[in-house]
Amino acid sequence: MHKLGIAITGSGSALPETSLDNEALTELVETSDDWITTRTGIRQRRLAHPGESLSQLAAAASKQAIASAGITAADLDLILLATSTPDDLFGSACQIQAELGATKAVAFDLTAACSGFVFGLVTAAQYIRTGVYQNVLLVGADILSRWVDWQDRRTCVLFGDGAGAVVLQSNESDRLLGFTLKSDGTQNHYLNLAYKGSSRELISDVNISQGTYQPITMNGKEVYRFAVQRVPEVIDKALFQANLSIEQIDWLLLHQANQRILDAVAQRLNIPKHKVISNLAHYGNTSAASIPIALDEAVRQGKIQPNDIIAASGFGAGLTWGAAIFQWGR
Ligand code: UT7
């Protein structure tokens, strides 16, 4: 009989070496270090160079996660890649599988923008709870620098590149204590990386569209409003499901979009500042990668300890948002 509980047993992260600070951005757009720092808390971001691929970054983070879980790539049953920026539109999870030599694992991509890691965590958990898989690698990785309009100061100052990964394993006790996932497509137009094509007549009366994806567009104010309102709601719901009170949370681990969002959500939930994990000063918004990178750093810094209770929440394009309450370690 398989164990049907879930434990998150290892983490890893990988960031490109090239770093761009706020001052450097003033060479590109009309902005200032002061505006970016006070409005977002971001001071610098990492950027993937042209030779770097998403699957390479993802594989580097994955190797750390696998090693820290104390398993090997051959043990993996499933690889889930949460990304909006695959190297290949057909998906990049299989390239990670090949890079790792995870011969037994089935691999596929999952797209839920900045909510991708939380959605992936819950998806991975279903496979373990049903007893079909025992060892799952979940990667959140994005290279948004390839899809940002570097002349749009409203967006280009926000994003950075990176990858984070965790290993989930079947376990006697279930460490995923509660979760809530939500979508609202009626607000889709607030944040897009949309395909845009032009019409082409293939043969007489047969028209198709050909084109490519357009740079990110965002209504920052609306997304901000949405995040500050919806994120506390889903955390509350997930906590209720977990039968836990706010005071029992050790760490608030939000998608790293804006320090003001982290502060506002913490304030609404009455969570003290010292429990809020934040690294966006260094990396900006790395989309699906932001939660696992911040998680991995906090684990390696010895902040997050085994049995600590973490409230994680992702939010972003779709619009999508969700929360997962879990306990670190076996
Ligand atoms: O990962 C997905 C989730 N995404 C998010 O959570 C993003 C949510 N939104 C935000 O974080 C914030 O809305 C932003 C950081 C994007 C913007 O902050 P804001 O306080 O909402 O600023 P704003 O858009 O209201 O703009 C205020 C002013 C405007 O000028 P006017 O119209 O008042 O003259 C902007 O044109 O700031 C201007 N502005 C800038 N100025 C200098 C916008 N971007 C910049 C910039 N540098 N980079």
Tab-separated table of C-alpha atoms and ligand atoms in Angstrom:
chain	number	residue	atom	x	y	z
A	1	MET	CA	0.000	0.000	0.000
A	2	HIS	CA	1.400	3.398	-0.985
A	3	LYS	CA	1.656	6.227	1.504
A	4	LEU	CA	-0.875	8.821	0.410
A	5	GLY	CA	0.395	11.865	2.268
A	6	ILE	CA	2.653	14.490	0.739
A	7	ALA	CA	5.907	15.924	1.990
A	8	ILE	CA	8.036	18.614	0.374
A	9	THR	CA	11.478	17.215	0.964
A	10	GLY	CA	13.920	19.295	-1.070
A	11	SER	CA	14.381	22.629	-2.803
A	12	GLY	CA	16.734	24.316	-5.238
A	13	SER	CA	17.082	27.493	-7.243
A	14	ALA	CA	19.100	28.927	-10.095
A	15	LEU	CA	19.511	32.494	-11.264
A	16	PRO	CA	21.287	33.961	-14.266
A	17	GLU	CA	24.584	35.682	-13.425
A	18	THR	CA	23.884	38.980	-15.164
A	19	SER	CA	22.369	41.532	-12.835
A	20	LEU	CA	20.739	44.832	-13.826
A	21	ASP	CA	20.171	47.467	-11.147
A	22	ASN	CA	17.618	50.271	-11.159
A	23	GLU	CA	20.207	52.873	-12.089
A	24	ALA	CA	21.039	50.945	-15.281
A	25	LEU	CA	17.364	50.981	-16.260
A	26	THR	CA	17.471	54.792	-16.471
A	27	GLU	CA	19.546	54.296	-19.632
A	28	LEU	CA	16.556	52.562	-21.213
A	29	VAL	CA	13.442	54.354	-19.954
A	30	GLU	CA	12.500	57.498	-18.062
A	31	THR	CA	12.573	56.181	-14.514
A	32	SER	CA	14.590	56.446	-11.328
A	33	ASP	CA	15.990	54.211	-8.630
A	34	ASP	CA	13.845	56.155	-6.191
A	35	TRP	CA	10.576	55.492	-8.091
A	36	ILE	CA	11.270	51.780	-8.537
A	37	THR	CA	12.453	51.251	-4.966
A	38	THR	CA	9.627	53.097	-3.250
A	39	ARG	CA	6.846	51.789	-5.524
A	40	THR	CA	7.996	48.172	-5.737
A	41	GLY	CA	10.908	47.403	-3.389
A	42	ILE	CA	12.894	46.066	-6.342
A	43	ARG	CA	16.561	47.095	-6.554
A	44	GLN	CA	17.922	44.707	-9.131
A	45	ARG	CA	16.951	41.773	-11.305
A	46	ARG	CA	18.814	38.937	-13.020
A	47	LEU	CA	18.687	38.556	-16.781
A	48	ALA	CA	19.310	35.414	-18.809
A	49	HIS	CA	21.908	35.900	-21.562
A	50	PRO	CA	21.114	34.874	-25.143
A	51	GLY	CA	22.867	31.513	-24.812
A	52	GLU	CA	20.976	30.544	-21.671
A	53	SER	CA	17.808	28.457	-21.954
A	54	LEU	CA	14.873	28.070	-19.629
A	55	SER	CA	15.425	24.327	-19.456
A	56	GLN	CA	19.073	24.823	-18.420
A	57	LEU	CA	18.092	27.153	-15.582
A	58	ALA	CA	15.276	24.808	-14.585
A	59	ALA	CA	17.567	21.764	-14.650
A	60	ALA	CA	20.144	23.532	-12.451
A	61	ALA	CA	17.478	24.329	-9.839
A	62	SER	CA	16.120	20.780	-10.142
A	63	LYS	CA	19.493	19.132	-9.487
A	64	GLN	CA	19.743	20.996	-6.172
A	65	ALA	CA	16.204	20.069	-5.203
A	66	ILE	CA	16.785	16.385	-6.010
A	67	ALA	CA	20.054	16.337	-4.062
A	68	SER	CA	18.531	18.034	-1.020
A	69	ALA	CA	15.633	15.562	-1.039
A	70	GLY	CA	18.199	12.761	-0.941
A	71	ILE	CA	16.902	10.992	-4.040
A	72	THR	CA	18.210	10.612	-7.583
A	73	ALA	CA	16.724	11.711	-10.893
A	74	ALA	CA	16.022	8.059	-11.679
A	75	ASP	CA	13.588	7.982	-8.741
A	76	LEU	CA	11.331	10.660	-10.245
A	77	ASP	CA	7.896	9.586	-11.476
A	78	LEU	CA	6.710	12.992	-12.685
A	79	ILE	CA	8.248	16.321	-13.676
A	80	LEU	CA	5.951	19.333	-13.734
A	81	LEU	CA	7.246	22.582	-15.184
A	82	ALA	CA	5.267	25.690	-14.313
A	83	THR	CA	6.226	28.320	-16.860
A	84	SER	CA	4.803	30.880	-19.255
A	85	THR	CA	8.052	31.210	-21.172
A	86	PRO	CA	9.098	27.766	-22.402
A	87	ASP	CA	12.002	27.464	-24.829
A	88	ASP	CA	9.548	25.673	-27.080
A	89	LEU	CA	5.821	26.312	-27.303
A	90	PHE	CA	5.304	22.546	-27.274
A	91	GLY	CA	6.734	22.556	-23.757
A	92	SER	CA	10.109	22.400	-22.067
A	93	ALA	CA	9.536	19.835	-19.308
A	94	CYS	CA	10.845	16.995	-21.489
A	95	GLN	CA	14.104	18.864	-22.024
A	96	ILE	CA	14.508	19.033	-18.241
A	97	GLN	CA	13.789	15.306	-18.045
A	98	ALA	CA	16.524	14.649	-20.632
A	99	GLU	CA	19.002	16.993	-18.930
A	100	LEU	CA	18.440	15.258	-15.588
A	101	GLY	CA	18.386	11.737	-17.026
A	102	ALA	CA	15.065	11.138	-15.276
A	103	THR	CA	14.294	8.193	-17.524
A	104	LYS	CA	11.281	6.915	-15.592
A	105	ALA	CA	9.530	10.274	-15.270
A	106	VAL	CA	6.698	11.603	-17.367
A	107	ALA	CA	7.113	15.340	-17.928
A	108	PHE	CA	4.828	18.144	-18.979
A	109	ASP	CA	4.337	21.902	-18.714
A	110	LEU	CA	1.656	23.717	-16.758
A	111	THR	CA	0.766	27.345	-17.455
A	112	ALA	CA	-0.785	29.564	-14.824
A	113	ALA	CA	1.543	32.563	-15.011
A	114	CYS	CA	2.621	33.829	-11.588
A	115	SER	CA	0.263	31.340	-9.903
A	116	GLY	CA	2.008	28.467	-11.684
A	117	PHE	CA	3.988	27.202	-8.721
A	118	VAL	CA	0.995	27.031	-6.365
A	119	PHE	CA	-1.179	25.461	-9.081
A	120	GLY	CA	1.654	23.010	-9.771
A	121	LEU	CA	1.999	22.129	-6.100
A	122	VAL	CA	-1.670	21.226	-5.872
A	123	THR	CA	-1.528	19.315	-9.171
A	124	ALA	CA	1.512	17.327	-8.027
A	125	ALA	CA	-0.264	16.566	-4.754
A	126	GLN	CA	-3.207	14.955	-6.570
A	127	TYR	CA	-0.948	12.385	-8.237
A	128	ILE	CA	0.594	11.488	-4.892
A	129	ARG	CA	-2.685	11.386	-2.984
A	130	THR	CA	-4.197	9.004	-5.506
A	131	GLY	CA	-1.197	6.722	-5.076
A	132	VAL	CA	-0.078	6.755	-8.708
A	133	TYR	CA	3.223	8.577	-8.194
A	134	GLN	CA	5.606	8.778	-5.232
A	135	ASN	CA	8.330	11.227	-6.302
A	136	VAL	CA	7.458	14.428	-8.131
A	137	LEU	CA	9.719	17.264	-9.235
A	138	LEU	CA	7.967	20.618	-9.507
A	139	VAL	CA	9.822	23.466	-11.186
A	140	GLY	CA	8.750	27.094	-11.477
A	141	ALA	CA	10.828	28.894	-14.080
A	142	ASP	CA	10.446	31.950	-16.241
A	143	ILE	CA	12.542	34.148	-18.514
A	144	LEU	CA	10.242	37.124	-18.857
A	145	SER	CA	13.070	39.396	-20.057
A	146	ARG	CA	12.481	37.794	-23.464
A	147	TRP	CA	8.864	39.015	-23.502
A	148	VAL	CA	9.053	42.406	-21.861
A	149	ASP	CA	8.812	45.621	-23.853
A	150	TRP	CA	12.055	47.278	-22.760
A	151	GLN	CA	10.635	50.645	-23.732
A	152	ASP	CA	7.603	50.311	-21.454
A	153	ARG	CA	8.608	51.675	-18.052
A	154	ARG	CA	5.362	50.436	-16.499
A	155	THR	CA	6.466	46.822	-16.914
A	156	CYS	CA	10.156	46.507	-17.788
A	157	VAL	CA	11.324	47.605	-14.340
A	158	LEU	CA	9.361	44.838	-12.620
A	159	PHE	CA	10.470	41.522	-14.022
A	160	GLY	CA	13.499	39.273	-13.731
A	161	ASP	CA	14.528	35.750	-14.743
A	162	GLY	CA	15.078	32.633	-12.648
A	163	ALA	CA	14.109	29.103	-11.689
A	164	GLY	CA	13.163	27.340	-8.471
A	165	ALA	CA	12.284	23.713	-7.802
A	166	VAL	CA	10.972	21.408	-5.102
A	167	VAL	CA	10.668	17.655	-4.708
A	168	LEU	CA	7.386	16.301	-3.367
A	169	GLN	CA	7.303	12.779	-2.018
A	170	SER	CA	4.694	10.412	-0.715
A	171	ASN	CA	4.736	10.426	3.060
A	172	GLU	CA	2.964	8.868	6.061
A	173	SER	CA	1.596	12.196	7.253
A	174	ASP	CA	0.185	14.742	4.825
A	175	ARG	CA	2.089	18.022	4.907
A	176	LEU	CA	-0.167	19.847	2.445
A	177	LEU	CA	-2.642	21.092	4.998
A	178	GLY	CA	-5.007	23.104	2.821
A	179	PHE	CA	-5.323	24.860	-0.521
A	180	THR	CA	-7.596	27.073	-2.613
A	181	LEU	CA	-7.221	27.778	-6.319
A	182	LYS	CA	-9.165	30.428	-8.246
A	183	SER	CA	-9.513	31.828	-11.771
A	184	ASP	CA	-11.384	34.766	-13.258
A	185	GLY	CA	-11.116	35.009	-17.020
A	186	THR	CA	-13.356	38.065	-17.148
A	187	GLN	CA	-10.330	40.040	-15.938
A	188	ASN	CA	-7.958	38.438	-18.424
A	189	HIS	CA	-7.294	41.734	-20.218
A	190	TYR	CA	-5.476	43.219	-17.215
A	191	LEU	CA	-2.322	41.190	-17.842
A	192	ASN	CA	-1.391	39.611	-21.142
A	193	LEU	CA	1.395	38.151	-23.196
A	194	ALA	CA	-0.877	37.626	-26.145
A	195	TYR	CA	-0.445	36.150	-29.583
A	196	LYS	CA	-0.885	38.656	-32.343
A	197	GLY	CA	-1.043	37.626	-35.956
A	198	SER	CA	-1.971	39.039	-39.278
A	199	SER	CA	-4.330	37.450	-41.683
A	200	ARG	CA	-2.858	35.529	-44.595
A	201	GLU	CA	-4.744	33.997	-47.449
A	202	LEU	CA	-3.242	30.548	-47.929
A	203	ILE	CA	-5.248	29.742	-51.022
A	204	SER	CA	-8.401	31.310	-52.314
A	205	ASP	CA	-10.991	31.622	-49.481
A	206	VAL	CA	-8.762	29.931	-46.874
A	207	ASN	CA	-7.401	32.443	-44.422
A	208	ILE	CA	-5.153	31.767	-41.461
A	209	SER	CA	-3.274	33.926	-39.007
A	210	GLN	CA	0.484	34.019	-38.600
A	211	GLY	CA	2.447	36.032	-36.101
A	212	THR	CA	4.065	35.843	-32.714
A	213	TYR	CA	3.540	36.756	-29.073
A	214	GLN	CA	3.490	40.420	-28.170
A	215	PRO	CA	5.329	41.922	-25.201
A	216	ILE	CA	3.659	41.928	-21.785
A	217	THR	CA	0.933	44.485	-21.217
A	218	MET	CA	-0.397	45.141	-17.733
A	219	ASN	CA	-2.866	47.382	-15.990
A	220	GLY	CA	-0.729	47.648	-12.873
A	221	LYS	CA	-3.300	49.442	-10.755
A	222	GLU	CA	-6.025	46.847	-11.391
A	223	VAL	CA	-3.680	43.907	-10.819
A	224	TYR	CA	-2.483	45.538	-7.613
A	225	ARG	CA	-6.048	46.022	-6.408
A	226	PHE	CA	-6.931	42.431	-7.331
A	227	ALA	CA	-3.925	40.995	-5.495
A	228	VAL	CA	-4.418	42.912	-2.277
A	229	GLN	CA	-8.077	41.922	-2.137
A	230	ARG	CA	-8.031	38.319	-3.348
A	231	VAL	CA	-4.834	36.957	-1.832
A	232	PRO	CA	-5.913	37.391	1.819
A	233	GLU	CA	-9.241	35.723	0.923
A	234	VAL	CA	-7.664	32.561	-0.463
A	235	ILE	CA	-5.167	32.336	2.365
A	236	ASP	CA	-8.061	32.598	4.825
A	237	LYS	CA	-9.952	29.863	2.966
A	238	ALA	CA	-6.945	27.550	2.819
A	239	LEU	CA	-6.285	28.121	6.526
A	240	PHE	CA	-9.889	27.316	7.349
A	241	GLN	CA	-9.555	24.078	5.403
A	242	ALA	CA	-6.344	23.314	7.276
A	243	ASN	CA	-8.118	24.049	10.555
A	244	LEU	CA	-5.395	26.535	11.462
A	245	SER	CA	-5.445	30.091	12.725
A	246	ILE	CA	-3.326	32.954	11.377
A	247	GLU	CA	-1.117	32.858	14.495
A	248	GLN	CA	-0.055	29.315	13.663
A	249	ILE	CA	1.597	30.390	10.411
A	250	ASP	CA	5.380	30.610	10.675
A	251	TRP	CA	5.993	32.128	7.239
A	252	LEU	CA	4.032	34.101	4.676
A	253	LEU	CA	5.484	33.232	1.294
A	254	LEU	CA	3.847	35.286	-1.434
A	255	HIS	CA	4.586	35.597	-5.103
A	256	GLN	CA	7.231	38.299	-5.185
A	257	ALA	CA	5.538	40.969	-7.309
A	258	ASN	CA	5.751	44.095	-5.213
A	259	GLN	CA	6.867	44.799	-1.637
A	260	ARG	CA	3.773	46.960	-1.171
A	261	ILE	CA	1.585	43.950	-1.995
A	262	LEU	CA	3.496	41.802	0.526
A	263	ASP	CA	3.090	44.488	3.183
A	264	ALA	CA	-0.606	45.105	2.460
A	265	VAL	CA	-1.499	41.389	2.475
A	266	ALA	CA	0.433	40.817	5.697
A	267	GLN	CA	-1.291	43.782	7.271
A	268	ARG	CA	-4.757	42.616	6.219
A	269	LEU	CA	-4.074	39.168	7.637
A	270	ASN	CA	-2.440	40.528	10.759
A	271	ILE	CA	0.816	38.707	10.118
A	272	PRO	CA	3.882	40.402	11.640
A	273	LYS	CA	6.637	41.630	9.294
A	274	HIS	CA	9.263	39.191	10.547
A	275	LYS	CA	7.195	36.298	9.192
A	276	VAL	CA	7.053	37.722	5.664
A	277	ILE	CA	9.591	36.248	3.250
A	278	SER	CA	10.860	38.790	0.749
A	279	ASN	CA	13.688	38.689	-1.763
A	280	LEU	CA	12.318	40.857	-4.530
A	281	ALA	CA	14.896	43.568	-3.897
A	282	HIS	CA	17.410	41.199	-5.512
A	283	TYR	CA	15.416	39.480	-8.249
A	284	GLY	CA	12.259	41.469	-9.023
A	285	ASN	CA	9.211	39.526	-10.176
A	286	THR	CA	10.340	36.157	-11.578
A	287	SER	CA	6.766	34.949	-12.186
A	288	ALA	CA	6.350	31.189	-11.600
A	289	ALA	CA	9.869	31.042	-10.161
A	290	SER	CA	9.449	33.607	-7.402
A	291	ILE	CA	7.897	31.401	-4.702
A	292	PRO	CA	10.277	28.423	-5.048
A	293	ILE	CA	13.342	30.706	-5.248
A	294	ALA	CA	12.297	32.527	-2.073
A	295	LEU	CA	11.458	29.200	-0.410
A	296	ASP	CA	14.813	27.694	-1.305
A	297	GLU	CA	16.724	30.730	-0.047
A	298	ALA	CA	14.839	30.753	3.253
A	299	VAL	CA	15.513	27.030	3.722
A	300	ARG	CA	19.235	27.400	2.925
A	301	GLN	CA	19.504	30.431	5.230
A	302	GLY	CA	18.093	28.269	8.013
A	303	LYS	CA	15.037	30.507	8.389
A	304	ILE	CA	12.533	27.828	7.414
A	305	GLN	CA	12.976	24.810	9.683
A	306	PRO	CA	11.440	21.322	9.478
A	307	ASN	CA	7.777	21.390	10.579
A	308	ASP	CA	7.423	25.146	10.049
A	309	ILE	CA	4.031	26.066	8.624
A	310	ILE	CA	4.127	28.093	5.431
A	311	ALA	CA	1.275	29.987	3.805
A	312	ALA	CA	2.165	30.364	0.126
A	313	SER	CA	0.137	32.335	-2.385
A	314	GLY	CA	0.568	33.042	-6.073
A	315	PHE	CA	-1.426	35.506	-8.171
A	316	GLY	CA	-1.263	36.908	-11.648
A	317	ALA	CA	-2.309	36.590	-15.247
A	318	GLY	CA	-5.427	34.669	-16.138
A	319	LEU	CA	-6.365	36.103	-13.804
A	320	THR	CA	-5.397	33.263	-11.492
A	321	TRP	CA	-4.678	33.123	-7.793
A	322	GLY	CA	-4.335	30.493	-5.136
A	323	ALA	CA	-2.949	29.593	-1.748
A	324	ALA	CA	-1.389	26.474	-0.272
A	325	ILE	CA	-0.654	25.882	3.397
A	326	PHE	CA	2.078	23.329	3.945
A	327	GLN	CA	4.512	22.130	6.534
A	328	TRP	CA	8.170	22.015	5.547
A	329	GLY	CA	9.993	18.691	5.464
A	330	ARG	CA	9.061	15.082	6.043
B	1	UT7	O1	3.184	39.088	-11.392
B	1	UT7	C1	1.902	39.431	-11.758
B	1	UT7	C2	1.281	40.306	-10.782
B	1	UT7	N1	1.671	41.694	-11.031
B	1	UT7	C3	1.541	42.563	-10.060
B	1	UT7	O2	1.192	42.199	-8.963
B	1	UT7	C4	1.751	44.025	-10.350
B	1	UT7	C5	0.756	44.838	-9.576
B	1	UT7	N2	0.917	46.252	-9.750
B	1	UT7	C6	1.926	46.964	-9.192
B	1	UT7	O3	2.799	46.389	-8.564
B	1	UT7	C7	1.925	48.451	-9.322
B	1	UT7	O4	0.679	48.864	-9.831
B	1	UT7	C8	3.049	49.005	-10.232
B	1	UT7	C9	4.380	48.864	-9.537
B	1	UT7	C10	3.076	48.270	-11.559
B	1	UT7	C11	2.825	50.489	-10.496
B	1	UT7	O5	2.742	51.192	-9.278
B	1	UT7	P1	1.573	52.268	-9.036
B	1	UT7	O6	1.839	52.870	-7.714
B	1	UT7	O7	0.268	51.568	-9.255
B	1	UT7	O8	1.878	53.332	-10.153
B	1	UT7	P2	0.919	53.842	-11.310
B	1	UT7	O9	0.770	52.808	-12.357
B	1	UT7	O10	-0.304	54.437	-10.703
B	1	UT7	O11	1.757	55.029	-11.895
B	1	UT7	C12	2.006	56.229	-11.148
B	1	UT7	C13	2.833	57.155	-12.006
B	1	UT7	C14	2.282	57.346	-13.407
B	1	UT7	O12	2.515	58.672	-13.763
B	1	UT7	P3	1.298	59.744	-13.753
B	1	UT7	O13	0.278	59.174	-14.680
B	1	UT7	O14	0.864	59.796	-12.319
B	1	UT7	O15	1.957	60.973	-14.234
B	1	UT7	C15	3.150	56.449	-14.240
B	1	UT7	O16	3.273	56.890	-15.571
B	1	UT7	O17	4.147	56.621	-12.160
B	1	UT7	C16	4.489	56.564	-13.540
B	1	UT7	N3	5.353	55.443	-13.782
B	1	UT7	C17	6.697	55.483	-13.634
B	1	UT7	N4	7.523	56.486	-13.303
B	1	UT7	C18	8.827	56.206	-13.220
B	1	UT7	C19	5.005	54.169	-14.121
B	1	UT7	N5	6.103	53.400	-14.209
B	1	UT7	C20	7.151	54.197	-13.899
B	1	UT7	C21	8.542	53.975	-13.813
B	1	UT7	N6	9.336	55.007	-13.476
B	1	UT7	N7	9.101	52.762	-14.052
